[in-house]
mmCIF file of C-alpha atoms in Angstrom:
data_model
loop_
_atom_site.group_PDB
_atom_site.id
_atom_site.type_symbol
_atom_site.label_atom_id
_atom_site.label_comp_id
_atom_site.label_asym_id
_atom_site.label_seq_id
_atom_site.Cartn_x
_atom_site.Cartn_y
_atom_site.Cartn_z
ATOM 1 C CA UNK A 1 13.895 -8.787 1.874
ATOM 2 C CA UNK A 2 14.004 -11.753 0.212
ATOM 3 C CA UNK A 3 14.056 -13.357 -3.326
ATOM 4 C CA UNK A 4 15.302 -11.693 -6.736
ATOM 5 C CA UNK A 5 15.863 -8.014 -4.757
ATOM 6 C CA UNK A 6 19.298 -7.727 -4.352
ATOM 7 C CA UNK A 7 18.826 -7.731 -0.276
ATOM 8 C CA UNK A 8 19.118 -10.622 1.554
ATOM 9 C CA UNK A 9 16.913 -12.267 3.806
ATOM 10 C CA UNK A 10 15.793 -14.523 6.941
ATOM 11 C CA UNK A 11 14.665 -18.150 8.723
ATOM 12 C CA UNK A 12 16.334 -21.139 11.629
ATOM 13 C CA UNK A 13 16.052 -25.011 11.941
ATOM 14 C CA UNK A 14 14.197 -26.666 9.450
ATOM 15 C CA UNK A 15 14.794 -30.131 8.675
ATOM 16 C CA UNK A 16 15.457 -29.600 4.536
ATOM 17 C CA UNK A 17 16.333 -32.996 4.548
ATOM 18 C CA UNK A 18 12.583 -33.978 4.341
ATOM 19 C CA UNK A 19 11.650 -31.003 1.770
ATOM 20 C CA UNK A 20 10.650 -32.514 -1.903
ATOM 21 C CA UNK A 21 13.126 -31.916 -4.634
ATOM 22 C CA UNK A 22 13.054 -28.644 -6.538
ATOM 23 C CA UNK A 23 14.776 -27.956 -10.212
ATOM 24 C CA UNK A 24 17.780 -25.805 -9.608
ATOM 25 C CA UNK A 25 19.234 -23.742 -12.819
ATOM 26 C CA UNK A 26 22.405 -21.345 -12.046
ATOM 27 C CA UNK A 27 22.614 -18.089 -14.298
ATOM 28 C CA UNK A 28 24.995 -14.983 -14.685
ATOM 29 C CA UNK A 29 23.592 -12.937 -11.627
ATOM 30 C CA UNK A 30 25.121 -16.352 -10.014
ATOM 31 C CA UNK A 31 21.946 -16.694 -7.695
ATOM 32 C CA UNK A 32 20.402 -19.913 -7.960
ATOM 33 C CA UNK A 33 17.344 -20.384 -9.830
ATOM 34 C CA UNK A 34 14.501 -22.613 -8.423
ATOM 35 C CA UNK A 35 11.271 -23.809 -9.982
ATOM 36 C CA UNK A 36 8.521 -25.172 -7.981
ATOM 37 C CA UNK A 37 5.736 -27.494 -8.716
ATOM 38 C CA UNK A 38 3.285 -24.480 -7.421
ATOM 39 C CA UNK A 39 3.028 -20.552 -7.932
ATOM 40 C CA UNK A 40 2.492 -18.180 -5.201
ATOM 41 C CA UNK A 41 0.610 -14.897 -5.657
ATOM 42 C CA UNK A 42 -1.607 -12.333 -3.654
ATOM 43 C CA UNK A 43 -5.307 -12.809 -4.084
ATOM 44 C CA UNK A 44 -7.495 -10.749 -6.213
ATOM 45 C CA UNK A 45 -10.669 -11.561 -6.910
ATOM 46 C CA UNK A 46 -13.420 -13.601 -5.109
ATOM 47 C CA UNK A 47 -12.394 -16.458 -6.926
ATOM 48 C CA UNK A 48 -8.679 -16.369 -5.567
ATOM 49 C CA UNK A 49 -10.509 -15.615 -2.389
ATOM 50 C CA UNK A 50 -12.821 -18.767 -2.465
ATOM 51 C CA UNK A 51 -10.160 -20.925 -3.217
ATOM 52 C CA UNK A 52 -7.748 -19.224 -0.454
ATOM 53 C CA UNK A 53 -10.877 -20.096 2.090
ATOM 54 C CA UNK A 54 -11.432 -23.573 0.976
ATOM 55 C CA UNK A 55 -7.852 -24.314 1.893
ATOM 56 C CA UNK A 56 -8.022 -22.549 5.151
ATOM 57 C CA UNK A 57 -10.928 -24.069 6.241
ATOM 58 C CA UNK A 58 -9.621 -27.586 5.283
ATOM 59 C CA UNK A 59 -6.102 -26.975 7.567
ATOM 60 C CA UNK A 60 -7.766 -25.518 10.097
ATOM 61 C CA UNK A 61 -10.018 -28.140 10.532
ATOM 62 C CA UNK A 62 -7.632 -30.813 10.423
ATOM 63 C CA UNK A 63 -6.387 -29.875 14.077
ATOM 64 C CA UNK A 64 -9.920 -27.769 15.318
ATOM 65 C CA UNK A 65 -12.745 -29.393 13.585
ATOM 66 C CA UNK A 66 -15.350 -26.963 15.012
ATOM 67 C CA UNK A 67 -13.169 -23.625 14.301
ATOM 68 C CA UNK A 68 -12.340 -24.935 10.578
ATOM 69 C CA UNK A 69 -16.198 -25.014 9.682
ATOM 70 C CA UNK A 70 -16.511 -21.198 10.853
ATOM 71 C CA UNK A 71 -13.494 -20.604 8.256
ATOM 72 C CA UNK A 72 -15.485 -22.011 5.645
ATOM 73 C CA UNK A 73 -16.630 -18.717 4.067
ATOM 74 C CA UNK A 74 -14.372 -14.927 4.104
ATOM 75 C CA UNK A 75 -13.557 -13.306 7.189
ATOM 76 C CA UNK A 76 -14.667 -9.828 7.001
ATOM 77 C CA UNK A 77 -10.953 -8.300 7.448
ATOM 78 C CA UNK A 78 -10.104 -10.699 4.770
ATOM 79 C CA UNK A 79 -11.638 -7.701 2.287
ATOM 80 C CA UNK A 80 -10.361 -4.720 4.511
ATOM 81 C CA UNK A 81 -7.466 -2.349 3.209
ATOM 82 C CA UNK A 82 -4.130 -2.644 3.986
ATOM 83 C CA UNK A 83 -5.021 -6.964 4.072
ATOM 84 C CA UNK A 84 -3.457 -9.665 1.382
ATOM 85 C CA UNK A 85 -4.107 -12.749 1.071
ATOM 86 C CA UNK A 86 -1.909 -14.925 -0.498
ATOM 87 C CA UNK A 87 -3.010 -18.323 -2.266
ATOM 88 C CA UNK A 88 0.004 -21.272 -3.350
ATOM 89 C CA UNK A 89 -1.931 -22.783 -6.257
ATOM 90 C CA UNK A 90 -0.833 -26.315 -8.415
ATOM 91 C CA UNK A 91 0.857 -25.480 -11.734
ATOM 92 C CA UNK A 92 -0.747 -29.043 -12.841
ATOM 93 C CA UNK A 93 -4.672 -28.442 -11.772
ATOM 94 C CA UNK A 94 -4.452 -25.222 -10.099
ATOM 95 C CA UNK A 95 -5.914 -26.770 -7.049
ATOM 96 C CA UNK A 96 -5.572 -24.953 -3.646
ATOM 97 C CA UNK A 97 -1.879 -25.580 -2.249
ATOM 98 C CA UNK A 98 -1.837 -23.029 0.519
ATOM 99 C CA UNK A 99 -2.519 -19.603 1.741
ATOM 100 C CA UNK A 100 -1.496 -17.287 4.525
ATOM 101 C CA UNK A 101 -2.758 -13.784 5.332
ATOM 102 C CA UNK A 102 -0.735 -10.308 6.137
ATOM 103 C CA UNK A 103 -2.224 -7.206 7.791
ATOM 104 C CA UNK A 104 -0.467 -4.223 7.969
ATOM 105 C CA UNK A 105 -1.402 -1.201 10.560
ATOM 106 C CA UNK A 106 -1.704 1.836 8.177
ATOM 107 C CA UNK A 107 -5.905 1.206 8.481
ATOM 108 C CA UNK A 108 -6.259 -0.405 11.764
ATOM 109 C CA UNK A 109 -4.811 -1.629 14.593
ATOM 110 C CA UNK A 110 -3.401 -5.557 14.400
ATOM 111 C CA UNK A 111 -5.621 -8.466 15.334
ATOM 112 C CA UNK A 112 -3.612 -9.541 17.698
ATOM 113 C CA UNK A 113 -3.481 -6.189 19.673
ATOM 114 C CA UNK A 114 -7.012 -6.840 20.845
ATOM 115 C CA UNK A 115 -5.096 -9.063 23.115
ATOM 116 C CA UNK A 116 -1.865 -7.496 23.764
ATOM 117 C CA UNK A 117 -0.490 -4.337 24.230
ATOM 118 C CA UNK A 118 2.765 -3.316 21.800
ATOM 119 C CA UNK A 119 5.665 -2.794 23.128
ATOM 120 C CA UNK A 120 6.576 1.018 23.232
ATOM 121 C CA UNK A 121 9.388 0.560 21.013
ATOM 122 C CA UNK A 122 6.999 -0.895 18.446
ATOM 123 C CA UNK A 123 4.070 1.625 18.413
ATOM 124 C CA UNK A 124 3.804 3.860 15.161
ATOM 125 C CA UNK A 125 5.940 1.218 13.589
ATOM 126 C CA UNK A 126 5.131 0.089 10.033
ATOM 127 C CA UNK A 127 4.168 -3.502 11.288
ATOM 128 C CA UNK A 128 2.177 -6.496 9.619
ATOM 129 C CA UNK A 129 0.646 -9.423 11.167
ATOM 130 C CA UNK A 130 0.994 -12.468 9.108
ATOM 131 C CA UNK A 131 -1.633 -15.145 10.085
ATOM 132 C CA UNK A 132 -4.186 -18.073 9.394
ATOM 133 C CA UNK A 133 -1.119 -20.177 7.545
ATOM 134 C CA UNK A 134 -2.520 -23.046 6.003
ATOM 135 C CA UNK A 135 -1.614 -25.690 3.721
ATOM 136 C CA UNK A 136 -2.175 -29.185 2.470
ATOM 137 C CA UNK A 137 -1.091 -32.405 4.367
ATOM 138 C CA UNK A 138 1.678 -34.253 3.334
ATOM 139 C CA UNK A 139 5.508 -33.889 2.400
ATOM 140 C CA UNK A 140 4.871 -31.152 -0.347
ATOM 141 C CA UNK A 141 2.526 -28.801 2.761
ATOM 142 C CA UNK A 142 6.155 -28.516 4.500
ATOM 143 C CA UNK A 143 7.976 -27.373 1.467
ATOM 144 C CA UNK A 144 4.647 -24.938 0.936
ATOM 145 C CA UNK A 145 4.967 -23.584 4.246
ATOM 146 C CA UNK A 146 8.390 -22.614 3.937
ATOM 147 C CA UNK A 147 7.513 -20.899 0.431
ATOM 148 C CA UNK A 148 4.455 -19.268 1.467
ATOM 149 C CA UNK A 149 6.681 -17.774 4.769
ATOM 150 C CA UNK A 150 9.126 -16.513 1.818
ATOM 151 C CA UNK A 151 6.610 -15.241 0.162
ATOM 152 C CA UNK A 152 5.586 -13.694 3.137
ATOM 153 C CA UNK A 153 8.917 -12.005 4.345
ATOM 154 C CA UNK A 154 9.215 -10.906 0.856
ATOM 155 C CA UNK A 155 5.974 -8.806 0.710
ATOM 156 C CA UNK A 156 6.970 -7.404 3.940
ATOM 157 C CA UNK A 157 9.865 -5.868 2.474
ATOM 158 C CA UNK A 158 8.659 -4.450 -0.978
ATOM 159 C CA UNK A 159 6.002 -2.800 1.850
ATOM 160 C CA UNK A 160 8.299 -1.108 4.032
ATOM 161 C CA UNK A 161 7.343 -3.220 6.844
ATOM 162 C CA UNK A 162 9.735 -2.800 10.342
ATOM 163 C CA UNK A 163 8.473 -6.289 12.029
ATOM 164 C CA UNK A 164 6.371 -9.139 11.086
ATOM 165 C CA UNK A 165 4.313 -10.075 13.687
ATOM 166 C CA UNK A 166 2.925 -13.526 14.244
ATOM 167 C CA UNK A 167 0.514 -15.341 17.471
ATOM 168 C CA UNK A 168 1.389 -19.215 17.399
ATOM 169 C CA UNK A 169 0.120 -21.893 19.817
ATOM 170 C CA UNK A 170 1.799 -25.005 20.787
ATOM 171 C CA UNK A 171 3.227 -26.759 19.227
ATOM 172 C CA UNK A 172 3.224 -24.312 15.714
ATOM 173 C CA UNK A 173 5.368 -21.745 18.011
ATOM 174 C CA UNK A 174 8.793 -23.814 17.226
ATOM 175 C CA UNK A 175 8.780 -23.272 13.598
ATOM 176 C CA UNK A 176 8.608 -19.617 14.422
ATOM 177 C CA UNK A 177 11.408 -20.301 16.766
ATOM 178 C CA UNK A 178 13.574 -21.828 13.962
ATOM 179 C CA UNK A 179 13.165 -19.277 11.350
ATOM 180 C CA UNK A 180 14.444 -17.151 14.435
ATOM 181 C CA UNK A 181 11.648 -14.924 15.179
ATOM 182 C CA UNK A 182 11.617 -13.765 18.537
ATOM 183 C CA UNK A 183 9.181 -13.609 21.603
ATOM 184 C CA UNK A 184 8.382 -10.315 22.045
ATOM 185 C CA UNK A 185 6.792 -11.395 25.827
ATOM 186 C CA UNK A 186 9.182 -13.770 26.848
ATOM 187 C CA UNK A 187 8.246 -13.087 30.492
ATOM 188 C CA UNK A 188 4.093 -13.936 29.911
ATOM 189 C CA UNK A 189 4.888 -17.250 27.861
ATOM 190 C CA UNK A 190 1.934 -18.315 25.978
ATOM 191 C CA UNK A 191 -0.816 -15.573 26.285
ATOM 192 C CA UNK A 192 -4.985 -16.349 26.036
ATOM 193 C CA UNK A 193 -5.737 -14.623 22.851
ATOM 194 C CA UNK A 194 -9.487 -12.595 23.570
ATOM 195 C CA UNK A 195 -9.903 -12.695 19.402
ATOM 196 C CA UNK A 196 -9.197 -16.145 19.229
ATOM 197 C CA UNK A 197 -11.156 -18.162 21.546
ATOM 198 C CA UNK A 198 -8.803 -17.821 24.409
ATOM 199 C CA UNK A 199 -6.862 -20.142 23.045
ATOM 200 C CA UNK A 200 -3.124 -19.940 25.154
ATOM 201 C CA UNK A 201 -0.658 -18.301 22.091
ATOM 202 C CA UNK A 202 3.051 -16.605 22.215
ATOM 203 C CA UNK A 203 3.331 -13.209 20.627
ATOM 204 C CA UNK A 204 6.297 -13.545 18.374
ATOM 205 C CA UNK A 205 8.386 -11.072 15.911
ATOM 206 C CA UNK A 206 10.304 -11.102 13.373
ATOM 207 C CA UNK A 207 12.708 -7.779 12.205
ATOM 208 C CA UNK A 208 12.577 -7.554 8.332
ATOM 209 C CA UNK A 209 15.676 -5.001 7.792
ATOM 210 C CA UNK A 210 17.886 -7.458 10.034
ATOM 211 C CA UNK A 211 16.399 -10.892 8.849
ATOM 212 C CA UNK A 212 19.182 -11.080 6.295
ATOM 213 C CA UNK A 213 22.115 -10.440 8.125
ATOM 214 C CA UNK A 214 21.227 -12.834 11.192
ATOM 215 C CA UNK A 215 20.780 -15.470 9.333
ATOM 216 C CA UNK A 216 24.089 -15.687 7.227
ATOM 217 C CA UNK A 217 25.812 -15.072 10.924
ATOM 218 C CA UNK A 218 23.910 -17.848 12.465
ATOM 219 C CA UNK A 219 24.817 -19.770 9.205
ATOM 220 C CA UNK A 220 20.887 -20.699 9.260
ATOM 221 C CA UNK A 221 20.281 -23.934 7.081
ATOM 222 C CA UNK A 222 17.820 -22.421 4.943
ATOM 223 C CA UNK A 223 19.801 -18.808 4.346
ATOM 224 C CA UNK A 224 20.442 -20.145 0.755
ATOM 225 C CA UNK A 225 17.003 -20.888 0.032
ATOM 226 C CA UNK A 226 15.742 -17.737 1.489
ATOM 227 C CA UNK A 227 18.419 -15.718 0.955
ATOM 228 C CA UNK A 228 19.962 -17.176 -2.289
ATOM 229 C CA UNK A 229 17.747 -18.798 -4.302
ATOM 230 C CA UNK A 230 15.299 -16.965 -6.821
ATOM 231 C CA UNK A 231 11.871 -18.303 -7.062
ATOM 232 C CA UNK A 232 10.518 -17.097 -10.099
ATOM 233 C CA UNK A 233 6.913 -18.887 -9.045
ATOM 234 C CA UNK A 234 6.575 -15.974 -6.097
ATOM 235 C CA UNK A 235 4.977 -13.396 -7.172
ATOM 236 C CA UNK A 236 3.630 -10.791 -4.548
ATOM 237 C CA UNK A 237 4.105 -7.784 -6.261
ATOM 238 C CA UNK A 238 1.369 -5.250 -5.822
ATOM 239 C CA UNK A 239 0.974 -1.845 -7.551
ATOM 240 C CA UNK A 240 2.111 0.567 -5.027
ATOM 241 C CA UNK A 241 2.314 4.401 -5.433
ATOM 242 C CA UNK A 242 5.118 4.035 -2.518
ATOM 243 C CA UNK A 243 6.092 2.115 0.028
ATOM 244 C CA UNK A 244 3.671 1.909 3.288
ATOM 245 C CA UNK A 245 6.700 2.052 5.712
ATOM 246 C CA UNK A 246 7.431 5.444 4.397
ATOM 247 C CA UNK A 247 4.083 7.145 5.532
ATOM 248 C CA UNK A 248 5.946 6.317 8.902
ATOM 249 C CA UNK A 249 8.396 9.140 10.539
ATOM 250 C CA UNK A 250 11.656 7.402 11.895
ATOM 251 C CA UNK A 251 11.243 5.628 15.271
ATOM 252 C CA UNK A 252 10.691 7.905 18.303
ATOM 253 C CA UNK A 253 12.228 5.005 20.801
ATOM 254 C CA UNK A 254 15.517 3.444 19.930
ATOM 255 C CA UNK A 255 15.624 -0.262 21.143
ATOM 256 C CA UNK A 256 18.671 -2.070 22.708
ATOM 257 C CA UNK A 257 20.677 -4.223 20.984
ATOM 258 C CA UNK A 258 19.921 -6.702 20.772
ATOM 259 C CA UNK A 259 16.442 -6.113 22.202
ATOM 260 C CA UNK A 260 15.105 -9.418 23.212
ATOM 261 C CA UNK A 261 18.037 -11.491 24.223
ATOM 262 C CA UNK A 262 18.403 -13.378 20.811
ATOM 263 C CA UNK A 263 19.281 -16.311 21.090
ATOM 264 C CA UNK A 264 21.798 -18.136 18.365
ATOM 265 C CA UNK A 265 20.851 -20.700 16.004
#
């Protein structure tokens, strides 16, 4: 949901003021066209994969020294099925910009649910955790970020995916909060994740099919960049023989609306 697909798509308060300056070209679909100074694409070789680490390691360690040397070599579910890794590389030296990582639940349960339990509503739901976001320091990691979450939402939608699921400590939970993802435990606050060192996280979520439509009724300040603007420099395309939120029968639990008290822009 997201980029040249004709749906729309998501985010909340982000100070664009601060991003670095793009290229914009307008053509006849009359959806602005955007070139960046990096590419973004889904990992697939070792190569991709070593490169993808080496950035990882390098943002992790900037904030957790001793957890960022761990990350200096593949996680095993880094290799696992229904896992992609995506890598933001230069266009001028095709250094490491970026990465994030998405896991969907068609092979195994999520990471995070080795620390909580789903909601009902959300069980045998075509879900993906998207996590281990990192990027370089600097003005141009923000506007990286931003693309690689793009990128992200994006990929979630050519997959069928219901919710994109994310676990964010303090103080990374308020970007979350500004592309308007919600807290799916609102009641627990920040939870000790088992998987990851105990370390105090919220559980947050984002709805894929909906993304679109809240934002351009919140009027979100980056709707035209998500929403709007095609980034030819994404590409997270995959071979697919069909989409991995169809092997899913139609929910079993209607939710409320809205379900989590949503909260306006």
């Amino acid at each position: 949901m997201i980029q040249p697909s004709l749906h729309p798509a998501p985010p909340r308060h982000i100070p664009v003021a601060n991003l670095p300056p793009a290229v914009l070209h307008e053509e006849d679909t009359g959806m602005a066209q955007e070139r960046l100074p990096f590419t973004v694409r889904v990992v697939c070789n070792d190569d991709d994969l070593s490169k993808a680490v080496c950035i990882r390691a390098a943002a992790y360690g900037r904030h957790m020294p001793e957890f960022g040397e761990k990350l200096r070599t593949p996680e095993i579910i880094d290799s696992e099925p229904g896992v992609a890794v995506l890598l933001a590389e230069s266009k001028l030296d095709g250094t490491p910009m970026g990465t994030l990582r998405i896991q969907n639940n068609a092979h195994m349960p999520l990471k995070v649910e080795q620390s909580v339990t789903l909601h009902r509503w959300l069980r045998d739901r075509p879900l993906a955790e998207v996590s281990r976001l990192g990027i370089v320091s600097g003005s141009i990691g923000r506007l990286v970020k931003i693309v690689l979450i793009k990128a992200a939402f994006q990929y979630c939608e050519q997959d069928g995916i219901d919710w994109a699921i994310v676990a964010a400590r303090t103080p990374l939970d308020k970007q979350y909060d500004q592309l308007m993802f919600e807290d799916l435990y609102p009641e627990q606050g920040f939870i000790p994740m088992r998987h990851g060192n105990n370390i105090p996280h919220r559980v947050l979520g984002f709805e894929i099919d909906t993304g679109a439509r809240r934002w351009t009724e919140a009027q979100h300040p980056l709707l035209k960049f998500f929403v709007h603007t095609h980034h030819s420099d994404i590409d997270v395309g995959v071979e697919r023989k069909m989409s991995f939120g169809g092997l899913f029968p139609e929910a079993a639990m209607l939710r409320v609306t809205p379900p989590l008290g949503r909260r306006p822009v």
